[in-house]
């Protein structure tokens, strides 16, 4: 059944003229596969997580672990025809996004869920000025025109701390610094005040100082506008600064999901442990950095069982036979005794086989 946005009372879609209400995102058993000449690549294979309003979830893992394809799948922007979402659900504001029509999905992109990409130079169009590009979302989704649209663009530029917005609105991307261009991309993403912002390594092209400023800006904007955020990164320093919880991905699956501080202090999955151990300690002088032995698996030719087994120092017989289910490894309990946050790992060490 197709869930029509307009038929969802109380849903995010009812607020066509104003800001969408803060909504929970729930991804269930998402599967996105690529059909290649060499075989089927299960780029995202059974990914599930939820995102509360105002929360930031970090998606971390090596290149090719499925972080970016998970995000593109939420927006249904998987490159076709090779890529296909073959299963799962993505719930937002009372609708399963994977069941919406193309037209309905166009209303969701930018309006409900926005994305900030790594490289502003490739996401900004060099032949249109800032006003045109920042204003597009407000024109399309909010129906603004003329002076109203101009004012809105200047307001958005002020949000992302662009000085003299009335002047800079007329600039073209090449007239701005890298940090400013990334802010412009941020203004575009926020132009329709989405419920969920997906930031895919948004600071990769920035130097360290500008990166820190941009992260601070994102957090400030999140506090002001209360959107939730999925932050894709391979930088644990950024994770520590920005994320409330972290999902560690390996070979298209989430292998560990935990509150950020807990992941750093007590990682459970051997892959997450190895990642944390490989972080350089600025107080120690070392000749060699610690690395994870072996190579990431070839996704069209995965071994049976746990794909990390060939690199895992704690692998058991069962690990090479069966993929482990997700085990609860620790539960954070709130002051009132309620379940506050869970810590899970897909690893046989936490099942009966490991005890
Ligand atoms: Fe290692 Fe087995 Fe856990 Fe995989 S399931 S990470 S091989 S212990």
mmCIF file of C-alpha atoms and ligand atoms in Angstrom:
data_model
loop_
_atom_site.group_PDB
_atom_site.id
_atom_site.type_symbol
_atom_site.label_atom_id
_atom_site.label_comp_id
_atom_site.label_asym_id
_atom_site.label_seq_id
_atom_site.Cartn_x
_atom_site.Cartn_y
_atom_site.Cartn_z
ATOM 1 C CA UNK A 1 0.000 0.000 0.000
ATOM 2 C CA UNK A 2 1.254 3.471 -0.792
ATOM 3 C CA UNK A 3 1.197 5.834 2.151
ATOM 4 C CA UNK A 4 0.158 9.162 0.756
ATOM 5 C CA UNK A 5 1.738 12.109 2.556
ATOM 6 C CA UNK A 6 -1.434 14.122 2.321
ATOM 7 C CA UNK A 7 -3.398 11.349 3.997
ATOM 8 C CA UNK A 8 -1.272 11.130 7.123
ATOM 9 C CA UNK A 9 -3.019 13.161 9.849
ATOM 10 C CA UNK A 10 -0.520 14.690 12.226
ATOM 11 C CA UNK A 11 2.329 13.640 10.006
ATOM 12 C CA UNK A 12 5.267 15.714 8.870
ATOM 13 C CA UNK A 13 3.513 16.166 5.547
ATOM 14 C CA UNK A 14 0.598 18.172 6.993
ATOM 15 C CA UNK A 15 2.773 21.182 7.574
ATOM 16 C CA UNK A 16 3.181 22.145 3.922
ATOM 17 C CA UNK A 17 3.156 25.826 4.683
ATOM 18 C CA UNK A 18 5.248 25.899 7.823
ATOM 19 C CA UNK A 19 8.102 24.010 9.397
ATOM 20 C CA UNK A 20 7.660 20.248 9.588
ATOM 21 C CA UNK A 21 7.219 19.016 13.148
ATOM 22 C CA UNK A 22 10.179 17.242 14.672
ATOM 23 C CA UNK A 23 9.814 13.630 13.687
ATOM 24 C CA UNK A 24 11.446 10.322 14.432
ATOM 25 C CA UNK A 25 13.203 8.506 11.615
ATOM 26 C CA UNK A 26 13.141 4.751 11.721
ATOM 27 C CA UNK A 27 15.098 2.592 9.301
ATOM 28 C CA UNK A 28 14.186 -1.101 9.389
ATOM 29 C CA UNK A 29 16.103 -3.913 7.722
ATOM 30 C CA UNK A 30 17.194 -1.731 4.793
ATOM 31 C CA UNK A 31 18.779 -3.623 1.914
ATOM 32 C CA UNK A 32 20.361 -1.953 -1.110
ATOM 33 C CA UNK A 33 22.115 -4.156 -3.600
ATOM 34 C CA UNK A 34 24.122 -3.455 -6.736
ATOM 35 C CA UNK A 35 23.930 -5.861 -9.637
ATOM 36 C CA UNK A 36 27.379 -5.940 -11.223
ATOM 37 C CA UNK A 37 29.055 -8.205 -13.790
ATOM 38 C CA UNK A 38 31.048 -9.813 -11.007
ATOM 39 C CA UNK A 39 28.035 -10.527 -8.837
ATOM 40 C CA UNK A 40 25.586 -8.965 -6.428
ATOM 41 C CA UNK A 41 27.145 -6.398 -4.113
ATOM 42 C CA UNK A 42 25.117 -6.130 -0.927
ATOM 43 C CA UNK A 43 26.195 -2.573 -0.184
ATOM 44 C CA UNK A 44 23.573 -2.194 2.540
ATOM 45 C CA UNK A 45 22.417 -5.461 4.009
ATOM 46 C CA UNK A 46 19.809 -5.360 6.765
ATOM 47 C CA UNK A 47 20.537 -1.971 8.323
ATOM 48 C CA UNK A 48 18.207 -0.860 11.129
ATOM 49 C CA UNK A 49 18.377 2.190 13.384
ATOM 50 C CA UNK A 50 16.222 5.016 14.679
ATOM 51 C CA UNK A 51 16.886 8.700 15.051
ATOM 52 C CA UNK A 52 15.062 10.824 17.623
ATOM 53 C CA UNK A 53 14.233 14.510 17.029
ATOM 54 C CA UNK A 54 17.303 16.628 17.738
ATOM 55 C CA UNK A 55 19.589 13.613 17.955
ATOM 56 C CA UNK A 56 22.830 13.142 15.988
ATOM 57 C CA UNK A 57 23.782 9.643 14.906
ATOM 58 C CA UNK A 58 27.271 9.049 13.539
ATOM 59 C CA UNK A 59 27.751 6.466 10.806
ATOM 60 C CA UNK A 60 31.365 5.312 10.816
ATOM 61 C CA UNK A 61 33.364 2.612 9.079
ATOM 62 C CA UNK A 62 35.952 2.059 6.384
ATOM 63 C CA UNK A 63 35.344 3.141 2.773
ATOM 64 C CA UNK A 64 32.842 0.824 1.123
ATOM 65 C CA UNK A 65 31.206 -0.205 4.396
ATOM 66 C CA UNK A 66 27.831 1.137 3.242
ATOM 67 C CA UNK A 67 27.602 4.474 5.073
ATOM 68 C CA UNK A 68 26.889 6.689 2.077
ATOM 69 C CA UNK A 69 24.638 4.163 0.323
ATOM 70 C CA UNK A 70 22.538 3.930 3.511
ATOM 71 C CA UNK A 71 22.029 7.702 3.343
ATOM 72 C CA UNK A 72 21.291 7.703 -0.386
ATOM 73 C CA UNK A 73 18.783 4.895 0.180
ATOM 74 C CA UNK A 74 16.897 6.987 2.767
ATOM 75 C CA UNK A 75 16.527 9.675 0.092
ATOM 76 C CA UNK A 76 15.929 7.063 -2.615
ATOM 77 C CA UNK A 77 18.827 8.418 -4.632
ATOM 78 C CA UNK A 78 20.634 5.136 -5.181
ATOM 79 C CA UNK A 79 22.332 5.185 -8.607
ATOM 80 C CA UNK A 80 20.164 3.137 -10.951
ATOM 81 C CA UNK A 81 19.943 0.802 -12.753
ATOM 82 C CA UNK A 82 22.813 -1.075 -11.072
ATOM 83 C CA UNK A 83 21.671 -0.117 -7.593
ATOM 84 C CA UNK A 84 18.302 -1.139 -6.177
ATOM 85 C CA UNK A 85 16.653 -0.935 -2.794
ATOM 86 C CA UNK A 86 15.467 -4.511 -2.506
ATOM 87 C CA UNK A 87 13.986 -4.501 0.971
ATOM 88 C CA UNK A 88 13.273 -2.686 4.190
ATOM 89 C CA UNK A 89 11.329 0.301 5.457
ATOM 90 C CA UNK A 90 12.191 3.945 6.131
ATOM 91 C CA UNK A 91 9.566 5.543 8.370
ATOM 92 C CA UNK A 92 9.297 9.299 8.780
ATOM 93 C CA UNK A 93 6.261 11.268 9.924
ATOM 94 C CA UNK A 94 3.845 8.359 9.557
ATOM 95 C CA UNK A 95 4.940 7.316 6.064
ATOM 96 C CA UNK A 96 7.241 4.637 4.747
ATOM 97 C CA UNK A 97 9.408 6.649 2.338
ATOM 98 C CA UNK A 98 10.174 3.540 0.300
ATOM 99 C CA UNK A 99 6.468 3.242 -0.568
ATOM 100 C CA UNK A 100 5.922 6.825 -1.718
ATOM 101 C CA UNK A 101 5.394 7.699 -5.374
ATOM 102 C CA UNK A 102 8.146 9.582 -7.206
ATOM 103 C CA UNK A 103 6.177 12.818 -6.898
ATOM 104 C CA UNK A 104 5.584 12.333 -3.176
ATOM 105 C CA UNK A 105 9.269 11.589 -2.687
ATOM 106 C CA UNK A 106 10.159 14.880 -4.390
ATOM 107 C CA UNK A 107 8.198 16.636 -1.642
ATOM 108 C CA UNK A 108 10.220 14.775 0.977
ATOM 109 C CA UNK A 109 13.686 15.511 -0.420
ATOM 110 C CA UNK A 110 14.886 18.882 0.730
ATOM 111 C CA UNK A 111 11.642 19.472 2.646
ATOM 112 C CA UNK A 112 11.701 16.621 5.182
ATOM 113 C CA UNK A 113 15.171 15.219 4.646
ATOM 114 C CA UNK A 114 18.127 17.212 3.319
ATOM 115 C CA UNK A 115 21.663 16.241 2.527
ATOM 116 C CA UNK A 116 24.980 18.076 2.733
ATOM 117 C CA UNK A 117 27.623 16.504 0.520
ATOM 118 C CA UNK A 118 31.412 16.363 0.930
ATOM 119 C CA UNK A 119 32.510 18.704 -1.771
ATOM 120 C CA UNK A 120 30.655 21.997 -2.143
ATOM 121 C CA UNK A 121 32.348 22.631 -5.483
ATOM 122 C CA UNK A 122 30.513 19.689 -7.030
ATOM 123 C CA UNK A 123 27.180 20.346 -5.307
ATOM 124 C CA UNK A 124 27.019 24.041 -6.212
ATOM 125 C CA UNK A 125 26.246 25.074 -9.766
ATOM 126 C CA UNK A 126 28.983 27.458 -11.015
ATOM 127 C CA UNK A 127 26.654 29.343 -13.381
ATOM 128 C CA UNK A 128 24.019 30.401 -10.831
ATOM 129 C CA UNK A 129 24.562 32.927 -8.086
ATOM 130 C CA UNK A 130 24.087 32.186 -4.394
ATOM 131 C CA UNK A 131 20.627 33.782 -4.252
ATOM 132 C CA UNK A 132 19.319 31.517 -6.993
ATOM 133 C CA UNK A 133 20.743 28.350 -5.464
ATOM 134 C CA UNK A 134 19.899 29.042 -1.829
ATOM 135 C CA UNK A 135 16.396 30.244 -2.768
ATOM 136 C CA UNK A 136 15.451 27.230 -4.897
ATOM 137 C CA UNK A 137 14.232 25.062 -1.997
ATOM 138 C CA UNK A 138 12.117 27.861 -0.501
ATOM 139 C CA UNK A 139 10.639 28.631 -3.937
ATOM 140 C CA UNK A 140 9.835 24.974 -4.674
ATOM 141 C CA UNK A 141 8.705 23.753 -1.266
ATOM 142 C CA UNK A 142 7.375 26.915 0.395
ATOM 143 C CA UNK A 143 6.124 28.754 -2.718
ATOM 144 C CA UNK A 144 8.049 31.954 -1.917
ATOM 145 C CA UNK A 145 8.682 34.518 -4.671
ATOM 146 C CA UNK A 146 9.897 38.106 -5.186
ATOM 147 C CA UNK A 147 10.773 40.075 -2.078
ATOM 148 C CA UNK A 148 9.663 37.263 0.210
ATOM 149 C CA UNK A 149 12.134 34.919 -1.455
ATOM 150 C CA UNK A 150 14.934 37.521 -1.351
ATOM 151 C CA UNK A 151 14.350 38.093 2.356
ATOM 152 C CA UNK A 152 14.304 34.363 2.972
ATOM 153 C CA UNK A 153 17.646 33.887 1.188
ATOM 154 C CA UNK A 154 19.216 36.617 3.298
ATOM 155 C CA UNK A 155 17.781 35.069 6.442
ATOM 156 C CA UNK A 156 19.273 31.680 5.485
ATOM 157 C CA UNK A 157 22.649 33.278 4.786
ATOM 158 C CA UNK A 158 22.522 34.946 8.197
ATOM 159 C CA UNK A 159 21.726 31.563 9.791
ATOM 160 C CA UNK A 160 24.953 30.133 8.385
ATOM 161 C CA UNK A 161 26.880 33.270 9.440
ATOM 162 C CA UNK A 162 27.619 34.674 5.983
ATOM 163 C CA UNK A 163 28.605 38.338 6.489
ATOM 164 C CA UNK A 164 26.823 41.044 4.442
ATOM 165 C CA UNK A 165 24.239 38.565 3.057
ATOM 166 C CA UNK A 166 22.558 41.242 0.909
ATOM 167 C CA UNK A 167 25.845 41.624 -0.978
ATOM 168 C CA UNK A 168 27.112 38.022 -0.922
ATOM 169 C CA UNK A 169 23.766 36.724 -2.235
ATOM 170 C CA UNK A 170 24.804 38.048 -5.654
ATOM 171 C CA UNK A 171 28.143 36.222 -5.640
ATOM 172 C CA UNK A 172 28.920 33.078 -7.599
ATOM 173 C CA UNK A 173 30.499 29.998 -5.948
ATOM 174 C CA UNK A 174 33.976 30.736 -7.327
ATOM 175 C CA UNK A 175 33.957 34.110 -5.539
ATOM 176 C CA UNK A 176 33.747 32.440 -2.128
ATOM 177 C CA UNK A 177 36.246 30.598 0.059
ATOM 178 C CA UNK A 178 35.955 26.833 0.669
ATOM 179 C CA UNK A 179 34.496 27.397 4.143
ATOM 180 C CA UNK A 180 31.909 29.857 2.824
ATOM 181 C CA UNK A 181 30.900 27.521 0.007
ATOM 182 C CA UNK A 182 30.306 24.750 2.546
ATOM 183 C CA UNK A 183 28.114 27.173 4.538
ATOM 184 C CA UNK A 184 26.161 27.959 1.387
ATOM 185 C CA UNK A 185 25.566 24.232 0.887
ATOM 186 C CA UNK A 186 24.401 24.146 4.519
ATOM 187 C CA UNK A 187 22.001 27.046 3.862
ATOM 188 C CA UNK A 188 20.556 25.178 0.872
ATOM 189 C CA UNK A 189 20.081 22.040 2.959
ATOM 190 C CA UNK A 190 18.316 24.003 5.705
ATOM 191 C CA UNK A 191 16.255 26.189 3.388
ATOM 192 C CA UNK A 192 13.057 24.213 3.895
ATOM 193 C CA UNK A 193 13.757 23.514 7.563
ATOM 194 C CA UNK A 194 13.989 19.732 7.275
ATOM 195 C CA UNK A 195 13.362 17.299 10.118
ATOM 196 C CA UNK A 196 16.437 15.278 9.213
ATOM 197 C CA UNK A 197 19.766 16.515 7.900
ATOM 198 C CA UNK A 198 22.160 13.996 6.403
ATOM 199 C CA UNK A 199 25.742 15.247 6.423
ATOM 200 C CA UNK A 200 28.024 13.006 4.349
ATOM 201 C CA UNK A 201 31.595 13.860 5.369
ATOM 202 C CA UNK A 202 30.765 17.584 5.079
ATOM 203 C CA UNK A 203 34.102 18.773 6.421
ATOM 204 C CA UNK A 204 36.448 16.626 4.333
ATOM 205 C CA UNK A 205 37.434 19.470 2.023
ATOM 206 C CA UNK A 206 37.938 22.009 4.827
ATOM 207 C CA UNK A 207 41.108 22.763 6.727
ATOM 208 C CA UNK A 208 41.139 21.999 10.463
ATOM 209 C CA UNK A 209 40.256 25.502 11.697
ATOM 210 C CA UNK A 210 37.378 25.979 9.280
ATOM 211 C CA UNK A 211 36.262 22.412 9.995
ATOM 212 C CA UNK A 212 35.962 23.196 13.722
ATOM 213 C CA UNK A 213 33.992 26.378 12.963
ATOM 214 C CA UNK A 214 31.666 24.508 10.613
ATOM 215 C CA UNK A 215 30.984 21.754 13.140
ATOM 216 C CA UNK A 216 30.200 24.361 15.797
ATOM 217 C CA UNK A 217 27.869 26.086 13.362
ATOM 218 C CA UNK A 218 26.053 22.833 12.572
ATOM 219 C CA UNK A 219 25.543 22.102 16.267
ATOM 220 C CA UNK A 220 24.295 25.661 16.900
ATOM 221 C CA UNK A 221 21.871 25.387 13.997
ATOM 222 C CA UNK A 222 20.692 22.025 15.260
ATOM 223 C CA UNK A 223 19.978 23.510 18.678
ATOM 224 C CA UNK A 224 18.133 26.453 17.114
ATOM 225 C CA UNK A 225 16.109 24.463 14.572
ATOM 226 C CA UNK A 226 15.928 21.086 16.275
ATOM 227 C CA UNK A 227 16.546 18.862 13.292
ATOM 228 C CA UNK A 228 18.064 15.447 13.760
ATOM 229 C CA UNK A 229 21.274 14.608 11.975
ATOM 230 C CA UNK A 230 22.961 11.586 10.448
ATOM 231 C CA UNK A 231 26.660 12.359 10.314
ATOM 232 C CA UNK A 232 28.756 10.181 8.026
ATOM 233 C CA UNK A 233 32.440 10.290 8.814
ATOM 234 C CA UNK A 234 35.565 8.216 9.262
ATOM 235 C CA UNK A 235 36.981 10.770 11.689
ATOM 236 C CA UNK A 236 36.489 9.720 15.323
ATOM 237 C CA UNK A 237 37.478 13.183 16.513
ATOM 238 C CA UNK A 238 34.394 14.542 14.749
ATOM 239 C CA UNK A 239 32.269 11.713 16.142
ATOM 240 C CA UNK A 240 33.305 12.606 19.691
ATOM 241 C CA UNK A 241 32.483 16.277 19.111
ATOM 242 C CA UNK A 242 29.207 15.984 17.248
ATOM 243 C CA UNK A 243 27.405 12.663 17.739
ATOM 244 C CA UNK A 244 25.090 11.435 20.500
ATOM 245 C CA UNK A 245 25.206 7.827 19.308
ATOM 246 C CA UNK A 246 27.368 5.967 16.832
ATOM 247 C CA UNK A 247 26.638 3.129 14.428
ATOM 248 C CA UNK A 248 29.765 1.294 13.264
ATOM 249 C CA UNK A 249 29.346 -0.254 9.817
ATOM 250 C CA UNK A 250 31.255 -3.138 8.268
ATOM 251 C CA UNK A 251 30.495 -4.865 4.967
ATOM 252 C CA UNK A 252 27.070 -3.271 4.597
ATOM 253 C CA UNK A 253 25.864 -3.992 8.134
ATOM 254 C CA UNK A 254 25.768 -2.147 11.445
ATOM 255 C CA UNK A 255 28.043 -4.197 13.695
ATOM 256 C CA UNK A 256 27.824 -1.971 16.771
ATOM 257 C CA UNK A 257 25.444 0.764 17.897
ATOM 258 C CA UNK A 258 26.116 2.664 21.113
ATOM 259 C CA UNK A 259 26.039 6.050 22.846
ATOM 260 C CA UNK A 260 29.194 7.876 21.738
ATOM 261 C CA UNK A 261 30.997 7.992 25.064
ATOM 262 C CA UNK A 262 30.263 4.332 25.668
ATOM 263 C CA UNK A 263 31.647 3.335 22.295
ATOM 264 C CA UNK A 264 34.886 5.140 23.085
ATOM 265 C CA UNK A 265 35.195 3.800 26.619
ATOM 266 C CA UNK A 266 33.934 0.236 26.101
ATOM 267 C CA UNK A 267 33.705 -0.820 22.449
ATOM 268 C CA UNK A 268 32.280 -4.336 22.158
ATOM 269 C CA UNK A 269 32.662 -5.535 18.583
ATOM 270 C CA UNK A 270 36.245 -6.564 17.738
ATOM 271 C CA UNK A 271 36.145 -4.341 14.628
ATOM 272 C CA UNK A 272 35.061 -1.315 16.689
ATOM 273 C CA UNK A 273 37.730 -2.181 19.269
ATOM 274 C CA UNK A 274 40.366 -2.299 16.525
ATOM 275 C CA UNK A 275 39.180 1.022 15.104
ATOM 276 C CA UNK A 276 39.408 2.709 18.505
ATOM 277 C CA UNK A 277 42.819 1.138 19.193
ATOM 278 C CA UNK A 278 44.104 2.458 15.879
ATOM 279 C CA UNK A 279 43.392 6.068 16.908
ATOM 280 C CA UNK A 280 46.668 7.921 17.477
ATOM 281 C CA UNK A 281 47.294 9.184 21.005
ATOM 282 C CA UNK A 282 48.586 12.776 20.730
ATOM 283 C CA UNK A 283 50.451 12.370 24.050
ATOM 284 C CA UNK A 284 52.434 9.357 22.875
ATOM 285 C CA UNK A 285 55.360 9.379 20.513
ATOM 286 C CA UNK A 286 55.161 6.249 18.392
ATOM 287 C CA UNK A 287 57.071 5.050 15.373
ATOM 288 C CA UNK A 288 54.150 3.230 13.777
ATOM 289 C CA UNK A 289 50.432 3.718 14.025
ATOM 290 C CA UNK A 290 48.337 0.656 14.875
ATOM 291 C CA UNK A 291 46.455 -0.726 11.877
ATOM 292 C CA UNK A 292 43.791 -3.396 11.428
ATOM 293 C CA UNK A 293 45.424 -6.361 9.711
ATOM 294 C CA UNK A 294 43.956 -7.710 6.482
ATOM 295 C CA UNK A 295 41.718 -6.087 3.905
ATOM 296 C CA UNK A 296 38.035 -5.169 3.920
ATOM 297 C CA UNK A 297 36.016 -7.987 2.342
ATOM 298 C CA UNK A 298 35.061 -8.082 -1.325
ATOM 299 C CA UNK A 299 31.339 -7.442 -1.153
ATOM 300 C CA UNK A 300 30.363 -9.626 -4.125
ATOM 301 C CA UNK A 301 32.294 -12.546 -2.655
ATOM 302 C CA UNK A 302 31.691 -12.459 1.075
ATOM 303 C CA UNK A 303 32.873 -15.374 3.204
ATOM 304 C CA UNK A 304 30.274 -17.456 5.035
ATOM 305 C CA UNK A 305 29.503 -16.284 8.553
ATOM 306 C CA UNK A 306 30.907 -13.050 9.958
ATOM 307 C CA UNK A 307 32.706 -11.029 7.244
ATOM 308 C CA UNK A 308 35.185 -9.715 9.834
ATOM 309 C CA UNK A 309 36.293 -13.253 10.775
ATOM 310 C CA UNK A 310 39.404 -13.317 8.502
ATOM 311 C CA UNK A 311 40.698 -10.200 10.339
ATOM 312 C CA UNK A 312 39.369 -10.968 13.806
ATOM 313 C CA UNK A 313 41.738 -12.086 16.546
ATOM 314 C CA UNK A 314 38.840 -13.533 18.562
ATOM 315 C CA UNK A 315 37.131 -15.553 15.824
ATOM 316 C CA UNK A 316 35.556 -18.868 16.817
ATOM 317 C CA UNK A 317 34.352 -21.778 14.687
ATOM 318 C CA UNK A 318 30.778 -20.526 14.620
ATOM 319 C CA UNK A 319 31.977 -17.157 13.291
ATOM 320 C CA UNK A 320 32.978 -18.792 9.992
ATOM 321 C CA UNK A 321 29.641 -20.575 9.649
ATOM 322 C CA UNK A 322 26.843 -18.220 10.619
ATOM 323 C CA UNK A 323 26.396 -14.450 10.660
ATOM 324 C CA UNK A 324 25.826 -13.387 14.289
ATOM 325 C CA UNK A 325 22.523 -11.839 15.375
ATOM 326 C CA UNK A 326 22.559 -8.486 17.123
ATOM 327 C CA UNK A 327 23.030 -8.884 20.868
ATOM 328 C CA UNK A 328 22.249 -6.352 23.576
ATOM 329 C CA UNK A 329 25.586 -5.841 25.348
ATOM 330 C CA UNK A 330 24.634 -3.201 27.871
ATOM 331 C CA UNK A 331 21.699 -1.023 28.662
ATOM 332 C CA UNK A 332 21.908 2.527 29.886
ATOM 333 C CA UNK A 333 19.122 3.099 32.381
ATOM 334 C CA UNK A 334 17.664 6.524 33.087
ATOM 335 C CA UNK A 335 17.180 8.045 36.570
ATOM 336 C CA UNK A 336 13.608 6.778 36.677
ATOM 337 C CA UNK A 337 14.703 3.247 35.844
ATOM 338 C CA UNK A 338 13.542 3.538 32.223
ATOM 339 C CA UNK A 339 15.612 2.240 29.329
ATOM 340 C CA UNK A 340 17.581 5.271 28.094
ATOM 341 C CA UNK A 341 19.860 3.905 25.418
ATOM 342 C CA UNK A 342 21.008 0.510 24.368
ATOM 343 C CA UNK A 343 24.393 -0.783 23.296
ATOM 344 C CA UNK A 344 24.288 -3.569 20.734
ATOM 345 C CA UNK A 345 26.850 -5.597 18.827
ATOM 346 C CA UNK A 346 26.500 -8.166 16.050
ATOM 347 C CA UNK A 347 29.118 -10.563 17.364
ATOM 348 C CA UNK A 348 29.066 -14.136 18.613
ATOM 349 C CA UNK A 349 31.174 -13.119 21.643
ATOM 350 C CA UNK A 350 27.973 -11.781 23.218
ATOM 351 C CA UNK A 351 25.818 -14.847 22.532
ATOM 352 C CA UNK A 352 25.939 -18.223 24.166
ATOM 353 C CA UNK A 353 28.762 -19.281 21.838
ATOM 354 C CA UNK A 354 31.038 -16.660 23.359
ATOM 355 C CA UNK A 355 30.170 -17.237 27.012
HETATM 356 FE FE1 LIG B 1 35.073 -11.803 15.538
HETATM 357 FE FE2 LIG B 1 33.332 -13.796 15.576
HETATM 358 FE FE3 LIG B 1 32.650 -11.458 16.569
HETATM 359 FE FE4 LIG B 1 32.929 -11.764 13.940
HETATM 360 S S1 LIG B 1 31.403 -12.737 15.258
HETATM 361 S S2 LIG B 1 33.703 -10.093 15.150
HETATM 362 S S3 LIG B 1 34.627 -13.162 13.871
HETATM 363 S S4 LIG B 1 34.258 -12.814 17.352
#
